[in-house]
Amino acid sequence: MKNLAKYICLLSLFLAVACSNPDTTKESKVAAATTLPTEPIAKERMATTDAETTMEATVKEEEKIEKEPMAKKVIEKEVVPQKASEKKLPTEKKMTTKKETLSQQPITTAPRKEKPLNTKKEAVDLEQVTEKEETIIKEKEPAKRDATVTTPKANVPTTTPKTMEPKAEVVPIKPAAFSHDAWNTLAQKHISSTGKVNYKGFQSDIAAFDAYLKSLADNPVQDSWSRSKKMAYWINAYNAFTIKLIVDNYPVKSITDLDGGKPWDKKWIKLGGKTYSLNNIEHDILRPQFKDARIHFAVNCAAKSCPPVWNKAWTAQNLEGQLTRSAKSFINNEKYNDINSGKVAISKIFDWYKEDFGNITDYLNKYATTKINDNTSVNYKAYNWALNE
């Protein structure tokens, strides 16, 4: 290749010299046509010119050869693989060959193919660049994974949870404690101290009366209640519902005129999801559960011969004392009982419930102001079923 370059260079120089020196051309032509004695001189001149041209070409060629490595380095630096994200091959650059550099002449050659980046080094570099870009992309964009996998957020400072202040305890508002105050108000207003009932007055206060009866239904007896509280509840319920029966049918002459003469057997009193009759309250609850004969002086059957209905509400606090007072008041009232030392005529109640009283003489002597002899005969009065109004 070097010899060929030299010959091409010398030929180019020779043609240039020949064209630029007409005298030499003429002398050459004359020398060729006629063999003149000047031929040796012309050859010597041409030889000198050729030698100088050859030296200049050699110097230029060496300089270009020395610069060739630098050109290669520059070319290699220019051929840098593009970013993998662009997914394109490196930009096309024409490589300058030694032949093109030496000739500096427009020589028609076949188009040179692009140099593919298929070397191992270039493949490794491209793979490293791709991995770096993938890492950058993963850091910038959240990875899409399954919903069950949670990726921790980068550079998120962890904060210590604030100490929750204890919330103020919400105390539920308890409904007002059940009481018989409403019945106490109604009784004092519409019942006299002697036990006479103003049924028309209860009719005028029917809303308040019904409200109290509903409170009884909504607050049935609880197992946790004391004996006195339970007993007071049932006495008040018996008396209030007896008056309600008369009020709903008023005017009426006697309670026995209602429900075929057996109003005490009718079940119509609803308390805590259960339905009772007046007889259920008296004979199934009050008498067998509490076993206190004084109950008969507390409950009232709306008749004139019944023990007077108290014009106050019974409570756990007043129960014991009021039961004793009611027993004494009824036994020593001549309207209901005649007790003399030699003659006794008492209420039919002592006959109907004699199993509750036991020995009647002994029981009467507990509360009677006049003591009865053991051999005194006991008689029972007729019962007046007219309304106690």
PDB file of N, CA and C in Angstrom, residues 35-119:
ATOM      1  N   THR A  35      17.433  13.723 -31.465  1.00  0.00           N
ATOM      2  CA  THR A  35      18.429  13.385 -30.455  1.00  0.00           C
ATOM      3  C   THR A  35      19.444  14.468 -30.438  1.00  0.00           C
ATOM      4  N   LEU A  36      19.254  15.459 -29.469  1.00  0.00           N
ATOM      5  CA  LEU A  36      20.141  16.611 -29.360  1.00  0.00           C
ATOM      6  C   LEU A  36      21.111  16.392 -28.215  1.00  0.00           C
ATOM      7  N   PRO A  37      22.133  17.099 -28.209  1.00  0.00           N
ATOM      8  CA  PRO A  37      23.120  16.952 -27.149  1.00  0.00           C
ATOM      9  C   PRO A  37      22.583  17.463 -25.811  1.00  0.00           C
ATOM     10  N   THR A  38      21.416  18.168 -25.805  1.00  0.00           N
ATOM     11  CA  THR A  38      20.883  18.727 -24.529  1.00  0.00           C
ATOM     12  C   THR A  38      20.107  17.709 -23.731  1.00  0.00           C
ATOM     13  N   GLU A  39      19.916  16.499 -24.228  1.00  0.00           N
ATOM     14  CA  GLU A  39      19.110  15.479 -23.530  1.00  0.00           C
ATOM     15  C   GLU A  39      19.662  15.127 -22.169  1.00  0.00           C
ATOM     16  N   PRO A  40      20.954  14.984 -22.001  1.00  0.00           N
ATOM     17  CA  PRO A  40      21.468  14.658 -20.663  1.00  0.00           C
ATOM     18  C   PRO A  40      21.136  15.744 -19.657  1.00  0.00           C
ATOM     19  N   ILE A  41      21.160  17.003 -20.084  1.00  0.00           N
ATOM     20  CA  ILE A  41      20.875  18.104 -19.148  1.00  0.00           C
ATOM     21  C   ILE A  41      19.431  18.046 -18.695  1.00  0.00           C
ATOM     22  N   ALA A  42      18.539  17.786 -19.666  1.00  0.00           N
ATOM     23  CA  ALA A  42      17.101  17.717 -19.300  1.00  0.00           C
ATOM     24  C   ALA A  42      16.826  16.576 -18.329  1.00  0.00           C
ATOM     25  N   LYS A  43      17.426  15.429 -18.571  1.00  0.00           N
ATOM     26  CA  LYS A  43      17.227  14.290 -17.664  1.00  0.00           C
ATOM     27  C   LYS A  43      17.729  14.571 -16.277  1.00  0.00           C
ATOM     28  N   GLU A  44      18.876  15.293 -16.254  1.00  0.00           N
ATOM     29  CA  GLU A  44      19.426  15.607 -14.938  1.00  0.00           C
ATOM     30  C   GLU A  44      18.508  16.539 -14.175  1.00  0.00           C
ATOM     31  N   ARG A  45      17.937  17.542 -14.860  1.00  0.00           N
ATOM     32  CA  ARG A  45      17.003  18.464 -14.209  1.00  0.00           C
ATOM     33  C   ARG A  45      15.767  17.737 -13.705  1.00  0.00           C
ATOM     34  N   MET A  46      15.240  16.838 -14.534  1.00  0.00           N
ATOM     35  CA  MET A  46      14.053  16.111 -14.111  1.00  0.00           C
ATOM     36  C   MET A  46      14.351  15.214 -12.933  1.00  0.00           C
ATOM     37  N   ALA A  47      15.501  14.615 -12.928  1.00  0.00           N
ATOM     38  CA  ALA A  47      15.855  13.739 -11.817  1.00  0.00           C
ATOM     39  C   ALA A  47      15.920  14.520 -10.522  1.00  0.00           C
ATOM     40  N   THR A  48      16.498  15.752 -10.629  1.00  0.00           N
ATOM     41  CA  THR A  48      16.574  16.591  -9.419  1.00  0.00           C
ATOM     42  C   THR A  48      15.186  16.952  -8.904  1.00  0.00           C
ATOM     43  N   THR A  49      14.326  17.334  -9.868  1.00  0.00           N
ATOM     44  CA  THR A  49      12.950  17.726  -9.493  1.00  0.00           C
ATOM     45  C   THR A  49      12.203  16.550  -8.872  1.00  0.00           C
ATOM     46  N   ASP A  50      12.399  15.367  -9.479  1.00  0.00           N
ATOM     47  CA  ASP A  50      11.726  14.171  -8.948  1.00  0.00           C
ATOM     48  C   ASP A  50      12.192  13.834  -7.559  1.00  0.00           C
ATOM     49  N   ALA A  51      13.464  14.011  -7.318  1.00  0.00           N
ATOM     50  CA  ALA A  51      13.999  13.681  -5.980  1.00  0.00           C
ATOM     51  C   ALA A  51      13.416  14.588  -4.930  1.00  0.00           C
ATOM     52  N   GLU A  52      13.343  15.896  -5.252  1.00  0.00           N
ATOM     53  CA  GLU A  52      12.778  16.835  -4.283  1.00  0.00           C
ATOM     54  C   GLU A  52      11.313  16.517  -4.007  1.00  0.00           C
ATOM     55  N   THR A  53      10.584  16.209  -5.103  1.00  0.00           N
ATOM     56  CA  THR A  53       9.155  15.884  -4.931  1.00  0.00           C
ATOM     57  C   THR A  53       8.968  14.648  -4.081  1.00  0.00           C
ATOM     58  N   THR A  54       9.843  13.660  -4.315  1.00  0.00           N
ATOM     59  CA  THR A  54       9.754  12.406  -3.558  1.00  0.00           C
ATOM     60  C   THR A  54      10.004  12.640  -2.081  1.00  0.00           C
ATOM     61  N   MET A  55      10.968  13.506  -1.761  1.00  0.00           N
ATOM     62  CA  MET A  55      11.277  13.801  -0.355  1.00  0.00           C
ATOM     63  C   MET A  55      10.107  14.506   0.310  1.00  0.00           C
ATOM     64  N   GLU A  56       9.513  15.475  -0.397  1.00  0.00           N
ATOM     65  CA  GLU A  56       8.370  16.189   0.196  1.00  0.00           C
ATOM     66  C   GLU A  56       7.204  15.235   0.454  1.00  0.00           C
ATOM     67  N   ALA A  57       6.934  14.335  -0.490  1.00  0.00           N
ATOM     68  CA  ALA A  57       5.830  13.373  -0.314  1.00  0.00           C
ATOM     69  C   ALA A  57       6.091  12.451   0.848  1.00  0.00           C
ATOM     70  N   THR A  58       7.416  12.038   0.983  1.00  0.00           N
ATOM     71  CA  THR A  58       7.755  11.127   2.073  1.00  0.00           C
ATOM     72  C   THR A  58       7.526  11.796   3.427  1.00  0.00           C
ATOM     73  N   VAL A  59       7.922  13.083   3.524  1.00  0.00           N
ATOM     74  CA  VAL A  59       7.746  13.839   4.777  1.00  0.00           C
ATOM     75  C   VAL A  59       6.278  13.977   5.120  1.00  0.00           C
ATOM     76  N   LYS A  60       5.487  14.321   4.084  1.00  0.00           N
ATOM     77  CA  LYS A  60       4.047  14.476   4.328  1.00  0.00           C
ATOM     78  C   LYS A  60       3.417  13.156   4.744  1.00  0.00           C
ATOM     79  N   GLU A  61       3.914  12.077   4.090  1.00  0.00           N
ATOM     80  CA  GLU A  61       3.339  10.779   4.431  1.00  0.00           C
ATOM     81  C   GLU A  61       3.653  10.393   5.864  1.00  0.00           C
ATOM     82  N   GLU A  62       4.882  10.666   6.333  1.00  0.00           N
ATOM     83  CA  GLU A  62       5.245  10.331   7.707  1.00  0.00           C
ATOM     84  C   GLU A  62       4.436  11.148   8.708  1.00  0.00           C
ATOM     85  N   GLU A  63       4.238  12.459   8.355  1.00  0.00           N
ATOM     86  CA  GLU A  63       3.441  13.292   9.257  1.00  0.00           C
ATOM     87  C   GLU A  63       2.015  12.768   9.372  1.00  0.00           C
ATOM     88  N   LYS A  64       1.477  12.349   8.234  1.00  0.00           N
ATOM     89  CA  LYS A  64       0.103  11.829   8.263  1.00  0.00           C
ATOM     90  C   LYS A  64       0.018  10.506   9.003  1.00  0.00           C
ATOM     91  N   ILE A  65       1.065   9.676   8.852  1.00  0.00           N
ATOM     92  CA  ILE A  65       1.071   8.394   9.569  1.00  0.00           C
ATOM     93  C   ILE A  65       1.124   8.626  11.062  1.00  0.00           C
ATOM     94  N   GLU A  66       1.928   9.674  11.494  1.00  0.00           N
ATOM     95  CA  GLU A  66       2.000   9.978  12.912  1.00  0.00           C
ATOM     96  C   GLU A  66       0.669  10.497  13.458  1.00  0.00           C
ATOM     97  N   LYS A  67      -0.041  11.223  12.615  1.00  0.00           N
ATOM     98  CA  LYS A  67      -1.327  11.765  13.048  1.00  0.00           C
ATOM     99  C   LYS A  67      -2.443  10.755  12.983  1.00  0.00           C
ATOM    100  N   GLU A  68      -2.195   9.631  12.267  1.00  0.00           N
ATOM    101  CA  GLU A  68      -3.247   8.631  12.104  1.00  0.00           C
ATOM    102  C   GLU A  68      -3.766   8.066  13.421  1.00  0.00           C
ATOM    103  N   PRO A  69      -2.959   7.690  14.372  1.00  0.00           N
ATOM    104  CA  PRO A  69      -3.501   7.188  15.651  1.00  0.00           C
ATOM    105  C   PRO A  69      -4.406   8.187  16.333  1.00  0.00           C
ATOM    106  N   MET A  70      -3.999   9.476  16.265  1.00  0.00           N
ATOM    107  CA  MET A  70      -4.848  10.494  16.895  1.00  0.00           C
ATOM    108  C   MET A  70      -6.193  10.568  16.230  1.00  0.00           C
ATOM    109  N   ALA A  71      -6.203  10.423  14.904  1.00  0.00           N
ATOM    110  CA  ALA A  71      -7.483  10.452  14.177  1.00  0.00           C
ATOM    111  C   ALA A  71      -8.356   9.284  14.561  1.00  0.00           C
ATOM    112  N   LYS A  72      -7.678   8.120  14.743  1.00  0.00           N
ATOM    113  CA  LYS A  72      -8.441   6.935  15.164  1.00  0.00           C
ATOM    114  C   LYS A  72      -9.072   7.165  16.522  1.00  0.00           C
ATOM    115  N   LYS A  73      -8.267   7.772  17.451  1.00  0.00           N
ATOM    116  CA  LYS A  73      -8.797   8.021  18.788  1.00  0.00           C
ATOM    117  C   LYS A  73      -9.980   8.962  18.744  1.00  0.00           C
ATOM    118  N   VAL A  74      -9.818   9.990  17.891  1.00  0.00           N
ATOM    119  CA  VAL A  74     -10.917  10.949  17.780  1.00  0.00           C
ATOM    120  C   VAL A  74     -12.154  10.268  17.243  1.00  0.00           C
ATOM    121  N   ILE A  75     -11.927   9.389  16.257  1.00  0.00           N
ATOM    122  CA  ILE A  75     -13.062   8.681  15.651  1.00  0.00           C
ATOM    123  C   ILE A  75     -13.701   7.754  16.662  1.00  0.00           C
ATOM    124  N   GLU A  76     -12.852   7.038  17.454  1.00  0.00           N
ATOM    125  CA  GLU A  76     -13.403   6.125  18.445  1.00  0.00           C
ATOM    126  C   GLU A  76     -14.181   6.882  19.509  1.00  0.00           C
ATOM    127  N   LYS A  77     -13.703   8.098  19.879  1.00  0.00           N
ATOM    128  CA  LYS A  77     -14.433   8.882  20.868  1.00  0.00           C
ATOM    129  C   LYS A  77     -15.759   9.346  20.325  1.00  0.00           C
ATOM    130  N   GLU A  78     -15.795   9.645  19.047  1.00  0.00           N
ATOM    131  CA  GLU A  78     -17.043  10.108  18.457  1.00  0.00           C
ATOM    132  C   GLU A  78     -18.078   9.001  18.374  1.00  0.00           C
ATOM    133  N   VAL A  79     -17.601   7.772  18.235  1.00  0.00           N
ATOM    134  CA  VAL A  79     -18.537   6.647  18.138  1.00  0.00           C
ATOM    135  C   VAL A  79     -18.895   6.217  19.560  1.00  0.00           C
ATOM    136  N   VAL A  80     -19.797   6.957  20.187  1.00  0.00           N
ATOM    137  CA  VAL A  80     -20.261   6.665  21.557  1.00  0.00           C
ATOM    138  C   VAL A  80     -21.650   6.073  21.462  1.00  0.00           C
ATOM    139  N   PRO A  81     -21.869   4.961  22.140  1.00  0.00           N
ATOM    140  CA  PRO A  81     -23.230   4.368  22.085  1.00  0.00           C
ATOM    141  C   PRO A  81     -24.240   5.330  22.678  1.00  0.00           C
ATOM    142  N   GLN A  82     -25.356   5.456  22.017  1.00  0.00           N
ATOM    143  CA  GLN A  82     -26.420   6.328  22.497  1.00  0.00           C
ATOM    144  C   GLN A  82     -27.111   5.699  23.699  1.00  0.00           C
ATOM    145  N   LYS A  83     -27.958   6.513  24.333  1.00  0.00           N
ATOM    146  CA  LYS A  83     -28.694   6.028  25.491  1.00  0.00           C
ATOM    147  C   LYS A  83     -29.603   4.906  25.098  1.00  0.00           C
ATOM    148  N   ALA A  84     -29.687   3.954  26.016  1.00  0.00           N
ATOM    149  CA  ALA A  84     -30.537   2.791  25.738  1.00  0.00           C
ATOM    150  C   ALA A  84     -31.993   3.164  25.663  1.00  0.00           C
ATOM    151  N   SER A  85     -32.343   4.270  26.346  1.00  0.00           N
ATOM    152  CA  SER A  85     -33.768   4.653  26.341  1.00  0.00           C
ATOM    153  C   SER A  85     -34.213   5.099  24.967  1.00  0.00           C
ATOM    154  N   GLU A  86     -33.215   5.624  24.109  1.00  0.00           N
ATOM    155  CA  GLU A  86     -33.603   6.041  22.756  1.00  0.00           C
ATOM    156  C   GLU A  86     -33.781   4.854  21.830  1.00  0.00           C
ATOM    157  N   LYS A  87     -33.139   3.678  22.216  1.00  0.00           N
ATOM    158  CA  LYS A  87     -33.292   2.437  21.465  1.00  0.00           C
ATOM    159  C   LYS A  87     -32.940   2.636  19.978  1.00  0.00           C
ATOM    160  N   LYS A  88     -31.808   3.352  19.724  1.00  0.00           N
ATOM    161  CA  LYS A  88     -31.314   3.528  18.347  1.00  0.00           C
ATOM    162  C   LYS A  88     -29.845   3.199  18.315  1.00  0.00           C
ATOM    163  N   LEU A  89     -29.346   2.892  17.133  1.00  0.00           N
ATOM    164  CA  LEU A  89     -27.926   2.611  16.963  1.00  0.00           C
ATOM    165  C   LEU A  89     -27.138   3.915  16.953  1.00  0.00           C
ATOM    166  N   PRO A  90     -25.885   3.873  17.221  1.00  0.00           N
ATOM    167  CA  PRO A  90     -25.076   5.099  17.236  1.00  0.00           C
ATOM    168  C   PRO A  90     -25.186   5.838  15.911  1.00  0.00           C
ATOM    169  N   THR A  91     -25.015   7.187  16.003  1.00  0.00           N
ATOM    170  CA  THR A  91     -25.119   8.039  14.817  1.00  0.00           C
ATOM    171  C   THR A  91     -24.058   7.656  13.809  1.00  0.00           C
ATOM    172  N   GLU A  92     -24.425   7.705  12.551  1.00  0.00           N
ATOM    173  CA  GLU A  92     -23.513   7.325  11.472  1.00  0.00           C
ATOM    174  C   GLU A  92     -22.400   8.352  11.337  1.00  0.00           C
ATOM    175  N   LYS A  93     -21.192   7.872  11.299  1.00  0.00           N
ATOM    176  CA  LYS A  93     -20.030   8.732  11.049  1.00  0.00           C
ATOM    177  C   LYS A  93     -19.121   8.034  10.048  1.00  0.00           C
ATOM    178  N   LYS A  94     -18.620   8.771   9.120  1.00  0.00           N
ATOM    179  CA  LYS A  94     -17.723   8.209   8.115  1.00  0.00           C
ATOM    180  C   LYS A  94     -16.328   8.123   8.662  1.00  0.00           C
ATOM    181  N   MET A  95     -15.752   6.927   8.484  1.00  0.00           N
ATOM    182  CA  MET A  95     -14.373   6.701   8.942  1.00  0.00           C
ATOM    183  C   MET A  95     -13.411   7.078   7.808  1.00  0.00           C
ATOM    184  N   THR A  96     -12.404   7.837   8.145  1.00  0.00           N
ATOM    185  CA  THR A  96     -11.418   8.260   7.141  1.00  0.00           C
ATOM    186  C   THR A  96     -10.289   7.246   7.087  1.00  0.00           C
ATOM    187  N   THR A  97     -10.081   6.670   5.938  1.00  0.00           N
ATOM    188  CA  THR A  97      -9.017   5.670   5.759  1.00  0.00           C
ATOM    189  C   THR A  97      -7.719   6.357   5.364  1.00  0.00           C
ATOM    190  N   LYS A  98      -6.657   5.601   5.499  1.00  0.00           N
ATOM    191  CA  LYS A  98      -5.338   6.121   5.122  1.00  0.00           C
ATOM    192  C   LYS A  98      -5.297   6.484   3.644  1.00  0.00           C
ATOM    193  N   LYS A  99      -5.937   5.666   2.849  1.00  0.00           N
ATOM    194  CA  LYS A  99      -5.903   5.886   1.402  1.00  0.00           C
ATOM    195  C   LYS A  99      -6.567   7.196   1.049  1.00  0.00           C
ATOM    196  N   GLU A 100      -7.745   7.493   1.702  1.00  0.00           N
ATOM    197  CA  GLU A 100      -8.452   8.735   1.411  1.00  0.00           C
ATOM    198  C   GLU A 100      -7.653   9.924   1.895  1.00  0.00           C
ATOM    199  N   THR A 101      -6.972   9.780   3.022  1.00  0.00           N
ATOM    200  CA  THR A 101      -6.172  10.886   3.556  1.00  0.00           C
ATOM    201  C   THR A 101      -4.999  11.195   2.636  1.00  0.00           C
ATOM    202  N   LEU A 102      -4.352  10.171   2.094  1.00  0.00           N
ATOM    203  CA  LEU A 102      -3.167  10.362   1.257  1.00  0.00           C
ATOM    204  C   LEU A 102      -3.520  10.898  -0.113  1.00  0.00           C
ATOM    205  N   SER A 103      -4.602  10.390  -0.632  1.00  0.00           N
ATOM    206  CA  SER A 103      -4.897  10.761  -2.022  1.00  0.00           C
ATOM    207  C   SER A 103      -5.473  12.154  -2.119  1.00  0.00           C
ATOM    208  N   GLN A 104      -6.377  12.555  -1.147  1.00  0.00           N
ATOM    209  CA  GLN A 104      -7.024  13.852  -1.191  1.00  0.00           C
ATOM    210  C   GLN A 104      -7.681  14.115  -2.517  1.00  0.00           C
ATOM    211  N   GLN A 105      -8.025  13.066  -3.214  1.00  0.00           N
ATOM    212  CA  GLN A 105      -8.661  13.184  -4.509  1.00  0.00           C
ATOM    213  C   GLN A 105     -10.025  12.538  -4.443  1.00  0.00           C
ATOM    214  N   PRO A 106     -10.997  13.125  -5.161  1.00  0.00           N
ATOM    215  CA  PRO A 106     -12.342  12.509  -5.181  1.00  0.00           C
ATOM    216  C   PRO A 106     -12.337  11.228  -5.955  1.00  0.00           C
ATOM    217  N   ILE A 107     -12.243  10.101  -5.238  1.00  0.00           N
ATOM    218  CA  ILE A 107     -12.207   8.783  -5.866  1.00  0.00           C
ATOM    219  C   ILE A 107     -13.541   8.133  -5.654  1.00  0.00           C
ATOM    220  N   THR A 108     -14.164   7.692  -6.696  1.00  0.00           N
ATOM    221  CA  THR A 108     -15.469   7.047  -6.633  1.00  0.00           C
ATOM    222  C   THR A 108     -15.313   5.633  -6.127  1.00  0.00           C
ATOM    223  N   THR A 109     -15.848   5.384  -4.932  1.00  0.00           N
ATOM    224  CA  THR A 109     -15.775   4.040  -4.320  1.00  0.00           C
ATOM    225  C   THR A 109     -17.163   3.607  -3.909  1.00  0.00           C
ATOM    226  N   ALA A 110     -17.292   2.341  -3.685  1.00  0.00           N
ATOM    227  CA  ALA A 110     -18.590   1.783  -3.245  1.00  0.00           C
ATOM    228  C   ALA A 110     -18.909   2.307  -1.850  1.00  0.00           C
ATOM    229  N   PRO A 111     -20.159   2.647  -1.571  1.00  0.00           N
ATOM    230  CA  PRO A 111     -20.523   3.169  -0.230  1.00  0.00           C
ATOM    231  C   PRO A 111     -20.167   2.164   0.862  1.00  0.00           C
ATOM    232  N   ARG A 112     -19.532   2.703   1.924  1.00  0.00           N
ATOM    233  CA  ARG A 112     -19.076   1.865   3.013  1.00  0.00           C
ATOM    234  C   ARG A 112     -20.209   1.616   4.003  1.00  0.00           C
ATOM    235  N   LYS A 113     -20.323   0.359   4.438  1.00  0.00           N
ATOM    236  CA  LYS A 113     -21.381  -0.007   5.378  1.00  0.00           C
ATOM    237  C   LYS A 113     -21.087   0.516   6.782  1.00  0.00           C
ATOM    238  N   GLU A 114     -22.187   0.747   7.561  1.00  0.00           N
ATOM    239  CA  GLU A 114     -22.031   1.215   8.939  1.00  0.00           C
ATOM    240  C   GLU A 114     -21.369   0.142   9.787  1.00  0.00           C
ATOM    241  N   LYS A 115     -20.632   0.595  10.715  1.00  0.00           N
ATOM    242  CA  LYS A 115     -19.963  -0.326  11.620  1.00  0.00           C
ATOM    243  C   LYS A 115     -20.913  -0.672  12.760  1.00  0.00           C
ATOM    244  N   PRO A 116     -21.410  -1.898  12.820  1.00  0.00           N
ATOM    245  CA  PRO A 116     -22.359  -2.259  13.899  1.00  0.00           C
ATOM    246  C   PRO A 116     -21.646  -2.374  15.251  1.00  0.00           C
ATOM    247  N   LEU A 117     -22.395  -2.014  16.300  1.00  0.00           N
ATOM    248  CA  LEU A 117     -21.842  -2.117  17.651  1.00  0.00           C
ATOM    249  C   LEU A 117     -22.113  -3.508  18.183  1.00  0.00           C
ATOM    250  N   ASN A 118     -21.278  -4.426  17.745  1.00  0.00           N
ATOM    251  CA  ASN A 118     -21.514  -5.811  18.160  1.00  0.00           C
ATOM    252  C   ASN A 118     -20.329  -6.413  18.890  1.00  0.00           C
ATOM    253  N   THR A 119     -19.368  -5.574  19.250  1.00  0.00           N
ATOM    254  CA  THR A 119     -18.232  -6.111  20.011  1.00  0.00           C
ATOM    255  C   THR A 119     -18.649  -6.370  21.426  1.00  0.00           C
TER     256      THR A 119
END
